[in-house]
Short mmCIF file of C-alpha atoms in Angstrom, two decimals:
data_model
loop_
_atom_site.label_atom_id
_atom_site.label_comp_id
_atom_site.label_asym_id
_atom_site.label_seq_id
_atom_site.Cartn_x
_atom_site.Cartn_y
_atom_site.Cartn_z
CA MET A 1 72.78 248.86 -223.45
CA GLN A 2 72.32 245.48 -221.98
CA LYS A 3 69.25 243.29 -221.99
CA ILE A 4 68.72 240.78 -219.11
CA LEU A 5 65.89 238.08 -218.80
CA THR A 6 65.41 235.73 -216.09
CA ALA A 7 62.92 232.91 -215.39
CA LEU A 8 62.15 230.31 -212.97
CA PRO A 9 62.24 226.66 -214.20
CA GLY A 10 59.28 224.51 -214.46
CA LEU A 11 57.82 222.88 -211.27
CA ALA A 12 59.52 219.63 -211.85
CA LEU A 13 62.90 221.00 -212.01
CA ARG A 14 62.83 223.62 -209.25
CA GLN A 15 64.60 221.37 -206.69
CA SER A 16 67.68 221.25 -208.80
CA VAL A 17 67.49 224.59 -211.09
CA LYS A 18 67.20 227.81 -209.31
CA HIS A 19 66.67 229.87 -212.49
CA TYR A 20 67.59 230.68 -216.15
CA LEU A 21 69.37 233.89 -217.38
CA GLN A 22 69.59 235.44 -220.70
CA ARG A 23 71.85 238.47 -221.38
CA GLU A 24 72.80 240.45 -224.44
CA CYS A 25 74.90 243.46 -224.93
CA ASP A 26 77.24 245.02 -227.63
CA THR A 27 80.57 245.99 -225.95
CA THR A 28 82.40 246.61 -229.40
CA ASP A 29 83.00 250.25 -228.68
CA VAL A 30 83.88 250.31 -224.89
CA GLY A 31 84.65 246.66 -223.84
CA MET A 32 83.25 245.29 -220.69
CA THR A 33 85.05 243.80 -217.61
CA GLU A 34 83.34 242.21 -214.72
CA SER A 35 84.74 240.77 -211.46
CA VAL A 36 83.60 237.33 -209.94
CA PRO A 37 83.24 237.58 -206.17
CA ALA A 38 82.65 234.60 -204.19
CA ARG A 39 79.19 232.87 -204.65
CA SER A 40 77.71 229.70 -203.73
CA GLN A 41 76.16 228.51 -206.95
CA ASN A 42 77.22 226.34 -209.87
CA ILE A 43 76.26 227.22 -213.28
CA LEU A 44 75.96 225.87 -216.88
CA GLU A 45 76.83 228.74 -219.31
CA PHE A 46 76.47 228.81 -222.98
CA GLN A 47 78.24 231.57 -225.13
CA PHE A 48 77.10 232.29 -228.59
CA ARG A 49 78.96 235.32 -229.74
CA SER A 50 81.88 236.92 -228.43
CA ARG A 51 83.74 234.84 -225.82
CA TYR A 52 84.92 236.07 -222.51
CA ALA A 53 88.64 236.60 -221.86
CA VAL A 54 89.47 235.09 -218.42
CA GLU A 55 92.13 236.95 -216.44
CA TYR A 56 93.43 235.16 -213.40
CA LEU A 57 94.24 237.85 -210.81
CA GLU A 58 96.96 235.93 -209.17
CA SER A 59 98.94 235.07 -211.90
CA ASN A 60 97.95 237.70 -214.55
CA LYS A 61 97.42 234.63 -217.06
CA MET A 62 94.88 235.17 -219.69
CA GLU A 63 92.76 232.52 -221.49
CA ALA A 64 89.85 232.37 -223.61
CA GLY A 65 86.61 231.25 -221.95
CA CYS A 66 84.73 228.14 -222.80
CA ARG A 67 81.91 228.13 -225.20
CA ILE A 68 79.96 225.74 -223.04
CA ALA A 69 81.15 226.05 -219.34
CA ILE A 70 80.33 224.44 -215.98
CA VAL A 71 81.50 226.86 -213.36
CA GLY A 72 81.62 225.82 -209.96
CA PRO A 73 81.32 227.78 -206.56
CA GLN A 74 83.75 230.57 -205.99
CA THR A 75 85.58 230.87 -202.49
CA ARG A 76 87.03 234.44 -203.33
CA GLN A 77 87.52 236.65 -206.11
CA LEU A 78 90.11 234.91 -208.22
CA PHE A 79 89.52 236.23 -211.72
CA ARG A 80 87.97 238.82 -214.02
CA LEU A 81 85.95 238.56 -217.20
CA GLY A 82 86.45 240.70 -220.14
CA VAL A 83 84.75 240.89 -223.59
CA THR A 84 84.78 243.19 -226.70
CA GLY A 85 82.14 242.62 -229.30
CA PRO A 86 78.45 241.61 -229.23
CA MET A 87 78.01 239.30 -226.41
CA GLU A 88 74.86 236.92 -225.93
CA GLU A 89 74.82 234.23 -223.26
CA PHE A 90 72.34 231.67 -221.93
CA VAL A 91 72.83 230.43 -218.28
CA VAL A 92 71.30 227.61 -216.07
CA VAL A 93 71.85 228.62 -212.47
CA PHE A 94 71.67 225.35 -210.48
CA THR A 95 70.61 225.01 -206.83
CA PRO A 96 73.72 224.26 -204.67
CA THR A 97 73.14 220.38 -205.07
CA GLY A 98 71.47 220.50 -208.42
CA LEU A 99 74.40 219.81 -210.69
CA PHE A 100 75.22 216.80 -208.63
CA GLU A 101 71.53 215.55 -208.60
CA LEU A 102 70.96 215.77 -212.21
CA PHE A 103 74.37 214.90 -213.57
CA GLY A 104 76.31 212.98 -210.68
CA CYS A 105 79.31 215.56 -210.89
CA GLU A 106 81.36 215.57 -207.91
CA LEU A 107 81.47 219.40 -207.20
CA ASN A 108 84.76 219.28 -205.27
CA GLN A 109 86.41 219.30 -208.67
CA PHE A 110 84.75 222.45 -209.90
CA VAL A 111 85.36 224.79 -206.99
CA ASP A 112 87.17 228.17 -208.16
CA SER A 113 87.27 226.86 -211.70
CA ALA A 114 85.41 226.34 -215.02
CA HIS A 115 85.45 223.39 -217.28
CA GLU A 116 84.51 222.75 -220.77
CA ALA A 117 81.10 221.12 -220.26
CA ASP A 118 81.60 218.35 -222.87
CA ASP A 119 84.71 217.13 -220.92
CA VAL A 120 82.28 216.74 -217.89
CA VAL A 121 79.06 215.54 -219.38
CA GLY A 122 79.92 214.48 -222.77
CA THR A 123 79.05 215.08 -226.38
CA PRO A 124 75.34 215.89 -226.01
CA MET A 125 76.37 219.35 -224.69
CA ARG A 126 77.56 220.12 -228.07
CA ALA A 127 74.49 219.37 -229.79
CA LEU A 128 72.34 221.41 -227.06
CA TRP A 129 74.49 224.35 -227.63
CA GLN A 130 73.72 224.35 -231.30
CA ARG A 131 70.08 224.02 -230.70
CA LEU A 132 70.23 226.69 -228.46
CA GLY A 133 72.21 228.85 -230.85
CA ASP A 134 69.69 228.29 -233.65
CA VAL A 135 66.94 230.31 -231.64
CA ASN A 136 67.15 233.51 -229.78
CA GLN A 137 63.80 233.64 -227.91
CA PHE A 138 64.52 233.17 -224.29
CA SER A 139 61.41 231.14 -223.83
CA LYS A 140 62.14 228.88 -226.52
CA ARG A 141 65.64 228.34 -225.12
CA ILE A 142 64.17 227.47 -221.88
CA GLU A 143 61.87 224.75 -223.54
CA ILE A 144 64.91 223.22 -225.25
CA VAL A 145 67.07 223.11 -221.81
CA GLU A 146 64.11 221.52 -219.90
CA GLU A 147 63.43 219.20 -222.48
CA PHE A 148 67.19 218.22 -222.24
CA LEU A 149 67.09 218.05 -218.39
CA ALA A 150 63.70 216.41 -217.79
CA PRO A 151 64.72 212.92 -218.43
CA ARG A 152 67.35 213.23 -215.73
CA ILE A 153 64.74 213.97 -212.98
CA CYS A 154 63.49 210.34 -212.60
CA ASN A 155 67.29 209.41 -212.03
CA ALA A 156 68.18 212.36 -209.75
CA ARG A 157 70.77 211.33 -207.03
CA PRO A 158 69.70 211.74 -203.37
CA SER A 159 71.54 214.57 -201.86
CA ILE A 160 71.89 216.73 -198.77
CA ARG A 161 69.51 219.29 -200.14
CA LYS A 162 67.39 219.61 -197.03
CA VAL A 163 70.74 220.53 -195.06
CA VAL A 164 71.50 223.04 -197.71
CA THR A 165 67.96 224.45 -197.44
CA TYR A 166 68.41 224.72 -193.61
CA ILE A 167 71.63 226.75 -193.80
CA ASN A 168 69.98 229.07 -196.54
CA GLY A 169 66.93 229.68 -194.14
CA CYS A 170 69.35 230.62 -191.38
CA SER A 171 71.03 232.97 -193.83
CA GLY A 172 74.11 231.19 -193.10
CA ALA A 173 74.39 232.13 -189.44
CA VAL A 174 74.44 228.69 -188.15
CA GLN A 175 76.96 226.35 -186.24
CA ILE A 176 77.95 223.40 -188.06
CA SER A 177 78.39 221.35 -185.04
CA ASP A 178 74.84 222.12 -184.11
CA LEU A 179 73.71 221.38 -187.69
CA ALA A 180 75.42 218.05 -187.47
CA ARG A 181 73.59 216.93 -184.26
CA LYS A 182 70.16 218.18 -185.80
CA THR A 183 70.84 215.86 -189.04
CA GLY A 184 72.28 212.92 -187.06
CA MET A 185 75.56 213.29 -189.24
CA SER A 186 79.01 213.53 -187.93
CA VAL A 187 80.67 216.77 -188.67
CA ARG A 188 83.36 214.95 -190.79
CA ASN A 189 80.65 212.95 -192.74
CA MET A 190 78.70 216.13 -193.33
CA GLU A 191 82.00 217.94 -194.66
CA ARG A 192 82.67 215.07 -197.00
CA ARG A 193 79.25 214.99 -198.42
CA PHE A 194 79.13 218.72 -198.72
CA ARG A 195 82.37 218.83 -200.54
CA THR A 196 81.14 216.20 -203.08
CA GLN A 197 77.74 217.52 -203.56
CA VAL A 198 78.06 221.15 -203.14
CA GLY A 199 81.71 221.66 -203.80
CA LEU A 200 82.48 223.42 -200.57
CA PRO A 201 82.71 222.48 -196.87
CA PRO A 202 79.57 223.51 -195.01
CA LYS A 203 81.38 226.19 -193.04
CA ALA A 204 82.67 228.07 -196.12
CA TYR A 205 79.24 227.51 -197.89
CA ALA A 206 77.42 229.17 -194.93
CA ARG A 207 79.88 232.03 -194.82
CA ILE A 208 79.44 232.78 -198.55
CA VAL A 209 75.62 232.69 -198.01
CA ARG A 210 75.61 234.95 -195.08
CA CYS A 211 77.36 237.64 -197.06
CA GLU A 212 75.03 237.15 -199.99
CA GLN A 213 72.16 237.61 -197.47
CA ALA A 214 73.61 240.77 -196.18
CA LEU A 215 73.50 242.27 -199.73
CA LEU A 216 70.00 241.21 -200.41
CA MET A 217 68.89 242.45 -196.88
CA LYS A 218 70.50 245.98 -197.68
CA ALA A 219 68.48 245.85 -200.99
CA ALA A 220 65.27 245.13 -199.38
CA ASN A 221 66.01 247.58 -196.60
CA PRO A 222 68.07 250.47 -198.03
CA GLU A 223 67.45 252.42 -194.78
CA TRP A 224 69.00 250.01 -192.61
CA SER A 225 72.57 250.57 -191.45
CA TRP A 226 75.29 247.95 -192.04
CA SER A 227 75.60 247.65 -188.16
CA ARG A 228 72.08 246.55 -187.98
CA ILE A 229 72.42 244.11 -190.90
CA ALA A 230 75.47 242.50 -189.18
CA TYR A 231 73.21 242.37 -186.17
CA GLU A 232 70.22 240.96 -187.84
CA LEU A 233 72.81 238.16 -189.35
CA ASN A 234 74.25 237.29 -185.81
CA TYR A 235 77.70 238.49 -186.85
CA PHE A 236 79.85 239.19 -183.75
CA ASP A 237 80.14 242.73 -184.77
CA GLN A 238 80.12 245.00 -188.07
CA MET A 239 83.86 244.35 -188.35
CA HIS A 240 83.46 240.85 -188.47
CA MET A 241 81.22 241.27 -191.26
CA VAL A 242 83.54 243.52 -193.27
CA HIS A 243 86.26 241.17 -192.76
CA ASP A 244 84.13 238.21 -194.46
CA PHE A 245 83.28 240.65 -197.31
CA VAL A 246 86.87 241.61 -197.93
CA SER A 247 88.13 238.08 -197.68
CA LEU A 248 85.43 236.66 -200.05
CA SER A 249 85.23 239.64 -202.53
CA GLY A 250 88.14 241.98 -202.10
CA LYS A 251 85.58 244.68 -201.35
CA THR A 252 83.77 246.18 -198.33
CA PRO A 253 79.99 245.61 -197.91
CA VAL A 254 79.55 249.10 -199.35
CA GLU A 255 81.80 248.57 -202.32
CA SER A 256 80.24 245.23 -202.89
CA PHE A 257 76.75 246.68 -202.68
CA SER A 258 77.45 249.56 -205.23
CA LYS A 259 79.33 247.21 -207.57
CA THR A 260 78.56 243.44 -207.23
CA ALA A 261 79.16 241.97 -210.79
CA TYR A 262 77.95 238.79 -212.26
CA GLY A 263 76.28 237.93 -208.82
CA LEU A 264 74.30 234.90 -210.27
CA SER A 265 73.86 233.38 -206.64
CA LEU A 266 71.79 236.55 -205.89
CA SER A 267 68.78 238.20 -207.60
CA PRO A 268 69.99 238.76 -211.15
CA GLN A 269 67.94 241.56 -211.99
CA ALA A 270 69.53 243.64 -209.20
CA TRP A 271 73.13 242.31 -209.21
CA ILE A 272 74.41 242.10 -212.52
CA SER A 273 76.43 245.23 -213.41
CA PHE A 274 79.05 246.06 -216.03
CA SER A 275 82.06 248.45 -216.30
CA THR A 276 84.06 249.67 -218.91
CA GLY A 277 87.41 249.23 -217.27
CA PRO A 278 89.43 247.16 -214.94
CA SER A 279 87.45 246.91 -211.57
#
């Protein structure tokens, strides 16, 4: 049995933090695996009990996950997470530019990877992890994290947040050359800033956002066919959408919809699922 809690940040942090998430479950008897498909978000993750075992699908390499991890955007399904035992985690899900704004991290170094947060942000992370571990109330953990993040708001770096918001508003169905003209940036300058502040080039980011939006659209309108969703999102045809899904997650839209794991870039209540074997 799993317990999942989510909450929006305080108003002062909403430009940089998308939401908070806490989940708990005991996998001692059955174990748990979850695939990580492409996703647009970057996260700060705190593990308090059993740690993930990370399996890299292309090399079959296994390693222990970080207690405190900064995980960047994912461009495709590259690894699978497994855990056995009681699991408890607290996650800060940033907006696409949020980690750059608050911490000045260049996001291109985090794409398709996870890093020890201590190595990136410094020793304050260890003290923050300790404070969060000393309590288990979700609301109290949010207070502690927002107390930690609040001083950074005044010194937040300027970013391309408005451009990212525009892409999201178009559900990823946007021509990058048109977007560059609208913003007065060259395509090359836009790509450079996206790689630094979001981690991905704008075309790759928009492609992932469009697939995420397709899943959300299906959840909101279960009677809609996938052909209609492809049409609504301005795909050339349904097969174009299917190709994007397979490339990004290794699954068709139908498979992704029925078994989307760890989808922190989507609605967490609807999109977190566990399995008890390889997926």
